PQR file with spaces between the fields and no chain letter, atoms N, CA, C, O and H, PARSE charges and radii, in Angstrom:
ATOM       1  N    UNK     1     -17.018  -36.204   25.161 -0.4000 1.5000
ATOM       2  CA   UNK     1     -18.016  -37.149   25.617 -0.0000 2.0000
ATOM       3  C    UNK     1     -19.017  -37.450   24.510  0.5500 1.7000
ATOM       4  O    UNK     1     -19.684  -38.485   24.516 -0.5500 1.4000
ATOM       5  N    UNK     2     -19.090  -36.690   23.732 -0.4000 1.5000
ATOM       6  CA   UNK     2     -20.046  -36.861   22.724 -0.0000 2.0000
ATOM       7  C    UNK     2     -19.513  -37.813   21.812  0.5500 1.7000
ATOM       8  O    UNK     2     -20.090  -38.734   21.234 -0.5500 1.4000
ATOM       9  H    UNK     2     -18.548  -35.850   23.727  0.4000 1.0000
ATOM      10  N    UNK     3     -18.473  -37.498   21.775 -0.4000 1.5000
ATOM      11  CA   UNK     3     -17.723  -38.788   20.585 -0.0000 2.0000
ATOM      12  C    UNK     3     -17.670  -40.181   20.991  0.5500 1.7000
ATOM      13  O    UNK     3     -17.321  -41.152   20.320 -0.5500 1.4000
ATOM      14  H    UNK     3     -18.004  -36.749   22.244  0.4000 1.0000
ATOM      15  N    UNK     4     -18.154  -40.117   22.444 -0.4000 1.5000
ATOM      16  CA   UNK     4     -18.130  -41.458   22.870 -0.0000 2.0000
ATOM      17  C    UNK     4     -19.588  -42.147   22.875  0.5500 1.7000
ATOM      18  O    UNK     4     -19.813  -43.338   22.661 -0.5500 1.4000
ATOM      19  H    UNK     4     -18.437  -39.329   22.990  0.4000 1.0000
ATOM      20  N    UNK     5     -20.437  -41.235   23.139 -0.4000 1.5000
ATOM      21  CA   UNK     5     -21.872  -41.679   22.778 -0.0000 2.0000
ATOM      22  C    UNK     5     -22.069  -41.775   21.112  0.5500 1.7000
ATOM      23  O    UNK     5     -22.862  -42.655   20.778 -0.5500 1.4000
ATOM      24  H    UNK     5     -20.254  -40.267   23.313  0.4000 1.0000
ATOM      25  N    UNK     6     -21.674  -41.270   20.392 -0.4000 1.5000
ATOM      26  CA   UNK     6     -21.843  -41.237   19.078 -0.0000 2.0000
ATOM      27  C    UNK     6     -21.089  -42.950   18.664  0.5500 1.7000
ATOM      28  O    UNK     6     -21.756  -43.644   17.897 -0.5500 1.4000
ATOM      29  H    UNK     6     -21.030  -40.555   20.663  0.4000 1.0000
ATOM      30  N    UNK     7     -20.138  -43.360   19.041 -0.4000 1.5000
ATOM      31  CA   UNK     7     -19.837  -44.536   18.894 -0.0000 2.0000
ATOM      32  C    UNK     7     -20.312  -45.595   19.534  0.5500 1.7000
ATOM      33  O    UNK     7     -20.453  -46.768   19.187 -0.5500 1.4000
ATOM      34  H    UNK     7     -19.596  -42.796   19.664  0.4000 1.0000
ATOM      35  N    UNK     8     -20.549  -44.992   20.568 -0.4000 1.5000
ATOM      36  CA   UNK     8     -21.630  -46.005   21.327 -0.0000 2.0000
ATOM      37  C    UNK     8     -23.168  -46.697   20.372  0.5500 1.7000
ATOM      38  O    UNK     8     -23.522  -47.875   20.324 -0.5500 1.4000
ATOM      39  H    UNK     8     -20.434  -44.039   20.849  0.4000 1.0000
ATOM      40  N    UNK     9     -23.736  -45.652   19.798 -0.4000 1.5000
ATOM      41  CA   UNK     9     -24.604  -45.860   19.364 -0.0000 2.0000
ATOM      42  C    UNK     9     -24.510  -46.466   17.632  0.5500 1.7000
ATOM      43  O    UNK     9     -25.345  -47.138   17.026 -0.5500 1.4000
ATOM      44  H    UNK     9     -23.448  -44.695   19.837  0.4000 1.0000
ATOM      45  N    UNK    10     -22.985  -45.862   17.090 -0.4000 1.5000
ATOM      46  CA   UNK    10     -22.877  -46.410   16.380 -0.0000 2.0000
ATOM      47  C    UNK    10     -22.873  -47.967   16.052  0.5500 1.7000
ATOM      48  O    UNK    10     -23.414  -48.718   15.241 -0.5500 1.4000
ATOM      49  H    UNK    10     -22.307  -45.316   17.583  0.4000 1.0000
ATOM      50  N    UNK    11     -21.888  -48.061   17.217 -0.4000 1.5000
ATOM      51  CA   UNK    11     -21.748  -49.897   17.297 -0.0000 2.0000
ATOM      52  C    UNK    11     -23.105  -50.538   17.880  0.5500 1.7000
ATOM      53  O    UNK    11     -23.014  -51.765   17.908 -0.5500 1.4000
ATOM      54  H    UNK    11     -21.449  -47.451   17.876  0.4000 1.0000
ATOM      55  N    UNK    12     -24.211  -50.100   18.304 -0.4000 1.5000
ATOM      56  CA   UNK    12     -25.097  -50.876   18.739 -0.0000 2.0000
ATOM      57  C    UNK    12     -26.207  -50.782   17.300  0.5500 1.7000
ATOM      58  O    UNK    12     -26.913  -51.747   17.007 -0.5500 1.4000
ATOM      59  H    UNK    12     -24.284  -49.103   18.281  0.4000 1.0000
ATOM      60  N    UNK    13     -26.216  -50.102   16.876 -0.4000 1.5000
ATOM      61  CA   UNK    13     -26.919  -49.897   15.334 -0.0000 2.0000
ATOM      62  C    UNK    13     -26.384  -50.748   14.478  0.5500 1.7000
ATOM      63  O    UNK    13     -27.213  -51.319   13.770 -0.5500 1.4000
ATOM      64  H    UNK    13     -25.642  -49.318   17.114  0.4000 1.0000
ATOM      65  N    UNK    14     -24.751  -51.155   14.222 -0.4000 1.5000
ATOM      66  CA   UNK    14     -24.606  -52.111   13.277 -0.0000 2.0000
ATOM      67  C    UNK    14     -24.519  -53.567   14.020  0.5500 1.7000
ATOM      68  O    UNK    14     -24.460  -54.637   13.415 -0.5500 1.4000
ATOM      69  H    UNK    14     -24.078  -50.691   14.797  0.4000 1.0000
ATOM      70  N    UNK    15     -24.520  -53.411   15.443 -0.4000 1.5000
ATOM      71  CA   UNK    15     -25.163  -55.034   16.427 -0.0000 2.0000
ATOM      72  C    UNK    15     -26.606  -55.240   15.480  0.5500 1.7000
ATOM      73  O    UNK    15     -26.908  -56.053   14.607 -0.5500 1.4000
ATOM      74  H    UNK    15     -24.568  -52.541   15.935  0.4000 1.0000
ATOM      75  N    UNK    16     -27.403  -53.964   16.174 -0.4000 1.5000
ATOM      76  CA   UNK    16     -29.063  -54.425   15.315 -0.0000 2.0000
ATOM      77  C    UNK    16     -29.081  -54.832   13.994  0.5500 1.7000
ATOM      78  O    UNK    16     -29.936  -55.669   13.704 -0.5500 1.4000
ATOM      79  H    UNK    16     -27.158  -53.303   16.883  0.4000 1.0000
ATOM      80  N    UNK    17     -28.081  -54.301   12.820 -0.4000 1.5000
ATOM      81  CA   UNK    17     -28.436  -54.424   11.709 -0.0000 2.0000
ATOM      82  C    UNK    17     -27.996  -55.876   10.885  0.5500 1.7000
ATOM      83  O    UNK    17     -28.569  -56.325    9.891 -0.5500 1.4000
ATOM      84  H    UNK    17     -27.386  -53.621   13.055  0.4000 1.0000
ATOM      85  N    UNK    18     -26.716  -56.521   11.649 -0.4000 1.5000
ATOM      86  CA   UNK    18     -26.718  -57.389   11.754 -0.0000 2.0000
ATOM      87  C    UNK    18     -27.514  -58.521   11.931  0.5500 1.7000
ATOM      88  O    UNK    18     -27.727  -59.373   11.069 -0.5500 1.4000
ATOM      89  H    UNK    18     -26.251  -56.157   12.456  0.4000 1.0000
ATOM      90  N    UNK    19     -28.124  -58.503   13.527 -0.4000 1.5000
ATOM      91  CA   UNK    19     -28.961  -59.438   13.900 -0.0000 2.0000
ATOM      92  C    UNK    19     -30.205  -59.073   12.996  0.5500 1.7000
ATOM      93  O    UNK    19     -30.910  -60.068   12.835 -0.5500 1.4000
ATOM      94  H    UNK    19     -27.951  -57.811   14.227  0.4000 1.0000
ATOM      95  N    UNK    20     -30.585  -58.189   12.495 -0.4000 1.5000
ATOM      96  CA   UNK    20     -31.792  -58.226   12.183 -0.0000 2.0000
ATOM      97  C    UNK    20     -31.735  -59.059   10.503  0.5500 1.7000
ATOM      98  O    UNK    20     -32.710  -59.698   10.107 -0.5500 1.4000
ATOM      99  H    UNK    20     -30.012  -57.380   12.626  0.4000 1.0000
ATOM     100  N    UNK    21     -30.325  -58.901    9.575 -0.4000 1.5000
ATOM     101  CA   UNK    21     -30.134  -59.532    8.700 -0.0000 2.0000
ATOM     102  C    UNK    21     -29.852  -60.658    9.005  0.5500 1.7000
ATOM     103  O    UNK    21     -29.993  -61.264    7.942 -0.5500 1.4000
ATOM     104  H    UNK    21     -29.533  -58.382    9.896  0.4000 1.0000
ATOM     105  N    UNK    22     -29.452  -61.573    9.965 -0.4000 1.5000
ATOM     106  CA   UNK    22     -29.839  -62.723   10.374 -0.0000 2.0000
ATOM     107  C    UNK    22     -31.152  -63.270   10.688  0.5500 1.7000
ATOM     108  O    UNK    22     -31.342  -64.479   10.549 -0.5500 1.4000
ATOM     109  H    UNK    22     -29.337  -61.081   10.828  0.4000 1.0000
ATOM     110  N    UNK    23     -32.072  -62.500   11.096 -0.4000 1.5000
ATOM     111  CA   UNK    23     -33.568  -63.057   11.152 -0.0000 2.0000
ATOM     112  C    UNK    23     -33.944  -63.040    9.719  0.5500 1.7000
ATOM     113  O    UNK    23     -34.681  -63.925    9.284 -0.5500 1.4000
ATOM     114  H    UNK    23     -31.918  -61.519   11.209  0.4000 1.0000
ATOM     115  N    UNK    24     -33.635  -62.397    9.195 -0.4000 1.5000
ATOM     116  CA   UNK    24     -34.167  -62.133    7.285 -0.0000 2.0000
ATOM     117  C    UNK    24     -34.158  -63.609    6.762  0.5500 1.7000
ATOM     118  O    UNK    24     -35.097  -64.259    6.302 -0.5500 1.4000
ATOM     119  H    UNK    24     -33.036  -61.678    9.548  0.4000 1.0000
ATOM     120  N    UNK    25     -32.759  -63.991    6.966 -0.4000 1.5000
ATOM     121  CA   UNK    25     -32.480  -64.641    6.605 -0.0000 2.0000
ATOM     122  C    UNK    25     -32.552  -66.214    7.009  0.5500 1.7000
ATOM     123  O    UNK    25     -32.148  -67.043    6.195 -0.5500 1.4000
ATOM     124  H    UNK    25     -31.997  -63.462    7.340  0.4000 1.0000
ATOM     125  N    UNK    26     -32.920  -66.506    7.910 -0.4000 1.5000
ATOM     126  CA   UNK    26     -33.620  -67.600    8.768 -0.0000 2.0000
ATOM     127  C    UNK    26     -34.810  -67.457    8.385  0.5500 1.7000
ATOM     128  O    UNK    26     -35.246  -68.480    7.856 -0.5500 1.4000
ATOM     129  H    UNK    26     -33.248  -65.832    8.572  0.4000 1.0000
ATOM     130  N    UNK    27     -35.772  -66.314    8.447 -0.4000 1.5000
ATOM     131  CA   UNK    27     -37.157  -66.051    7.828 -0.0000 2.0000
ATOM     132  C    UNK    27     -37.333  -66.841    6.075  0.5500 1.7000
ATOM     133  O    UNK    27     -38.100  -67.703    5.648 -0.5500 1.4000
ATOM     134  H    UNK    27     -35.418  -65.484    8.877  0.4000 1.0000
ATOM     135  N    UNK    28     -36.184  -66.019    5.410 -0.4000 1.5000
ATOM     136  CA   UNK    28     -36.385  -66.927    4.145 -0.0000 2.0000
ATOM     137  C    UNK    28     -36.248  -68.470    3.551  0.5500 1.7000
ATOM     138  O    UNK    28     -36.886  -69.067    2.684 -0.5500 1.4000
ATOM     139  H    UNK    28     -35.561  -65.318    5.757  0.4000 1.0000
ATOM     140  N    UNK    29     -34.989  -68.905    4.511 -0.4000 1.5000
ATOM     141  CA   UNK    29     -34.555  -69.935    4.867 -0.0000 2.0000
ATOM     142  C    UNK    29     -36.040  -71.101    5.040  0.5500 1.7000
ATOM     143  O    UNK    29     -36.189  -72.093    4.328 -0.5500 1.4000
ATOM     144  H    UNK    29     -34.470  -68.420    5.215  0.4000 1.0000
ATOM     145  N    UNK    30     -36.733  -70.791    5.832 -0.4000 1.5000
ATOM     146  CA   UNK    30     -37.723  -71.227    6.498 -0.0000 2.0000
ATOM     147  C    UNK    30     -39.052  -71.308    5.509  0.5500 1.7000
ATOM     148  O    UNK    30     -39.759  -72.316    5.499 -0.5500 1.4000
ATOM     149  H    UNK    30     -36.612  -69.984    6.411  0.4000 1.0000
ATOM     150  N    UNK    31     -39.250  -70.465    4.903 -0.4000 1.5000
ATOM     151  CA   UNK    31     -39.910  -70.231    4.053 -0.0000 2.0000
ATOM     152  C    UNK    31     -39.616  -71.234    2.771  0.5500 1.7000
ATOM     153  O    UNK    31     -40.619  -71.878    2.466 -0.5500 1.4000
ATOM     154  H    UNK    31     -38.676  -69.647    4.912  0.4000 1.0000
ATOM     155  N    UNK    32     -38.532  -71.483    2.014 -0.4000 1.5000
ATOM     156  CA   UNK    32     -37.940  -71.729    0.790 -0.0000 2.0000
ATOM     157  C    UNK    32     -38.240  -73.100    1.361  0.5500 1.7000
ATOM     158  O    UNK    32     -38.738  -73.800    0.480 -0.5500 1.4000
ATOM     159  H    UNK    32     -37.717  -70.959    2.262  0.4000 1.0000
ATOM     160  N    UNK    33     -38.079  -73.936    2.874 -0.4000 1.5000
ATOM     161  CA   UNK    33     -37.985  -75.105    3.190 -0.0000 2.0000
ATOM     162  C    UNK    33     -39.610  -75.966    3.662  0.5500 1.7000
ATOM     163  O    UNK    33     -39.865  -77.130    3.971 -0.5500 1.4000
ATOM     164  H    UNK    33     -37.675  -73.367    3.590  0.4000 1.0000
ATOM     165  N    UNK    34     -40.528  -74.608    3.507 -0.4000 1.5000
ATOM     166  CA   UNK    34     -41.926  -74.732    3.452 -0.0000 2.0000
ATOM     167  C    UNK    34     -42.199  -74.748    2.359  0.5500 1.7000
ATOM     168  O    UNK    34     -42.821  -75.799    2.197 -0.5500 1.4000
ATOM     169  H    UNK    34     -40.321  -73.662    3.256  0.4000 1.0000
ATOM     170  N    UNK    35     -42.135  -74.245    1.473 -0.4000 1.5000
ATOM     171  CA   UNK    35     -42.306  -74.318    0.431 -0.0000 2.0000
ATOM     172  C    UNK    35     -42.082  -76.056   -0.191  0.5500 1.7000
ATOM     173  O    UNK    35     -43.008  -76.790   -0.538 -0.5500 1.4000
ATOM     174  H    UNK    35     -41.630  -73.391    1.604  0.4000 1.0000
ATOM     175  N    UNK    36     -40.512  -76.432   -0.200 -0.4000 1.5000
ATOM     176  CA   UNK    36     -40.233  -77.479   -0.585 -0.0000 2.0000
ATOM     177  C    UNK    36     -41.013  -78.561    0.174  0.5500 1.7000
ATOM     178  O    UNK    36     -41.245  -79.437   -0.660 -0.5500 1.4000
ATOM     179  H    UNK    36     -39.760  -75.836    0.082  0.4000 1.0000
ATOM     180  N    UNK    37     -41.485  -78.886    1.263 -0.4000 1.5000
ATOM     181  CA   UNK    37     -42.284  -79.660    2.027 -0.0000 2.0000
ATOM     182  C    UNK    37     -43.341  -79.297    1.589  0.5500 1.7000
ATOM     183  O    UNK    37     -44.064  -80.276    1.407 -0.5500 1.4000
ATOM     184  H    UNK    37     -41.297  -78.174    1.940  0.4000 1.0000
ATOM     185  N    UNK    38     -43.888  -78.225    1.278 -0.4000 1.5000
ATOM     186  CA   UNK    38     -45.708  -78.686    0.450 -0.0000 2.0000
ATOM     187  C    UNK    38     -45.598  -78.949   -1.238  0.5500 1.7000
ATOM     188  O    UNK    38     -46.482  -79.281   -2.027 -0.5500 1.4000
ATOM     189  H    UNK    38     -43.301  -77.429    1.426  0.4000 1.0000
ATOM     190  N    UNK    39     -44.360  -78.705   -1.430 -0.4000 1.5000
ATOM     191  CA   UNK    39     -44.154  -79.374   -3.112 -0.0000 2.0000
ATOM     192  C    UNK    39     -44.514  -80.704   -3.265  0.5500 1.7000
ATOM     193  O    UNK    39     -45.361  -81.217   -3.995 -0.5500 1.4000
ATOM     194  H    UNK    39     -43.642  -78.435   -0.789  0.4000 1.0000
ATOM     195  N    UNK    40     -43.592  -81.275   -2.309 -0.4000 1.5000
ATOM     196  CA   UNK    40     -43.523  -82.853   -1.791 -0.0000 2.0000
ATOM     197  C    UNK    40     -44.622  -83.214   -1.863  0.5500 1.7000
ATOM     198  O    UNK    40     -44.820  -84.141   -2.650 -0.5500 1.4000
ATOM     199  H    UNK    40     -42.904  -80.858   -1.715  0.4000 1.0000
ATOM     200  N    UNK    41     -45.890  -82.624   -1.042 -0.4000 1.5000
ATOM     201  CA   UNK    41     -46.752  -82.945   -0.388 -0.0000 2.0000
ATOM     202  C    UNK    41     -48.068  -82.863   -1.636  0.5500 1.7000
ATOM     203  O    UNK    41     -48.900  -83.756   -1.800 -0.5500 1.4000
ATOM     204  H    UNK    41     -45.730  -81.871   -0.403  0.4000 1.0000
ATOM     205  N    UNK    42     -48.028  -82.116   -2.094 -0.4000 1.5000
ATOM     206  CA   UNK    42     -48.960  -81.966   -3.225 -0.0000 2.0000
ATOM     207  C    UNK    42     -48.786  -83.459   -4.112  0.5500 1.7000
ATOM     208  O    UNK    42     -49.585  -84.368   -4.339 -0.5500 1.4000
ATOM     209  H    UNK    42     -47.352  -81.390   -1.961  0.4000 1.0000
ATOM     210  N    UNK    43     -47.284  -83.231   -4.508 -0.4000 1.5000
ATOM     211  CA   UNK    43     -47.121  -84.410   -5.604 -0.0000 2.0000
ATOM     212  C    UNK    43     -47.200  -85.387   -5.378  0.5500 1.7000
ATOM     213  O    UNK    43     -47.402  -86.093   -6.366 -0.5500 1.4000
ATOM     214  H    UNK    43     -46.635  -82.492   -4.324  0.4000 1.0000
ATOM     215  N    UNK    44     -47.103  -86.199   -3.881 -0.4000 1.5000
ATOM     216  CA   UNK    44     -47.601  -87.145   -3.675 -0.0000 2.0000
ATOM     217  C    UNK    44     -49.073  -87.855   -3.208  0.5500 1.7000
ATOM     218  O    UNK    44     -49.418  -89.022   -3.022 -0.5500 1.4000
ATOM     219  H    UNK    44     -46.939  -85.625   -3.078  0.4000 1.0000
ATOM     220  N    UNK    45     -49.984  -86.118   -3.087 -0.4000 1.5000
ATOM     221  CA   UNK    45     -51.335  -86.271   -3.011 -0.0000 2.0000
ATOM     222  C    UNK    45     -51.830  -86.778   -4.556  0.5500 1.7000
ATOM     223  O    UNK    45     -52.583  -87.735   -4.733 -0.5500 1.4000
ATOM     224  H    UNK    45     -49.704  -85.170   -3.238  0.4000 1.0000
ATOM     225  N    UNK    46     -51.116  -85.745   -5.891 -0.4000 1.5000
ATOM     226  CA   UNK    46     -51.726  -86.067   -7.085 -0.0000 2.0000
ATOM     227  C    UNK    46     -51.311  -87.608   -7.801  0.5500 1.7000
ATOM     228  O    UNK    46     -51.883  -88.136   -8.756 -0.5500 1.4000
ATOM     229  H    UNK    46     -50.504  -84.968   -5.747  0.4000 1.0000
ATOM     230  N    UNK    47     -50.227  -88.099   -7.083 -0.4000 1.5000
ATOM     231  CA   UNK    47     -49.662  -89.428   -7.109 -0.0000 2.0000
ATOM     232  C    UNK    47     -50.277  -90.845   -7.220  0.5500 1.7000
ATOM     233  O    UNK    47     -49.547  -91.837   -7.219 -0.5500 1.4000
ATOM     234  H    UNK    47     -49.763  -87.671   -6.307  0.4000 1.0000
């Protein structure tokens, strides 16, 4: 029984580690695309 909780928990740890490298990565995503929208935004203020 233990070997079955031990996998149990295994597979829900690499579920989390997954999803959580998907938020990373939407996080940076998001970021890199803020970034490029106040680039824009500057250069056409100094424009």
């Amino acid at each position: 029984m233990n070997k079955k909780v031990n996998a149990k928990r295994e597979a829900y740890a690499k579920k989390q580690e997954e999803k959580g490298k998907k938020v990373v990565g939407w996080i940076f995503g998001a970021l890199i695309v803020l970034a490029v929208i106040y680039l824009i935004w500057t250069f056409s203020m100094m424009a």
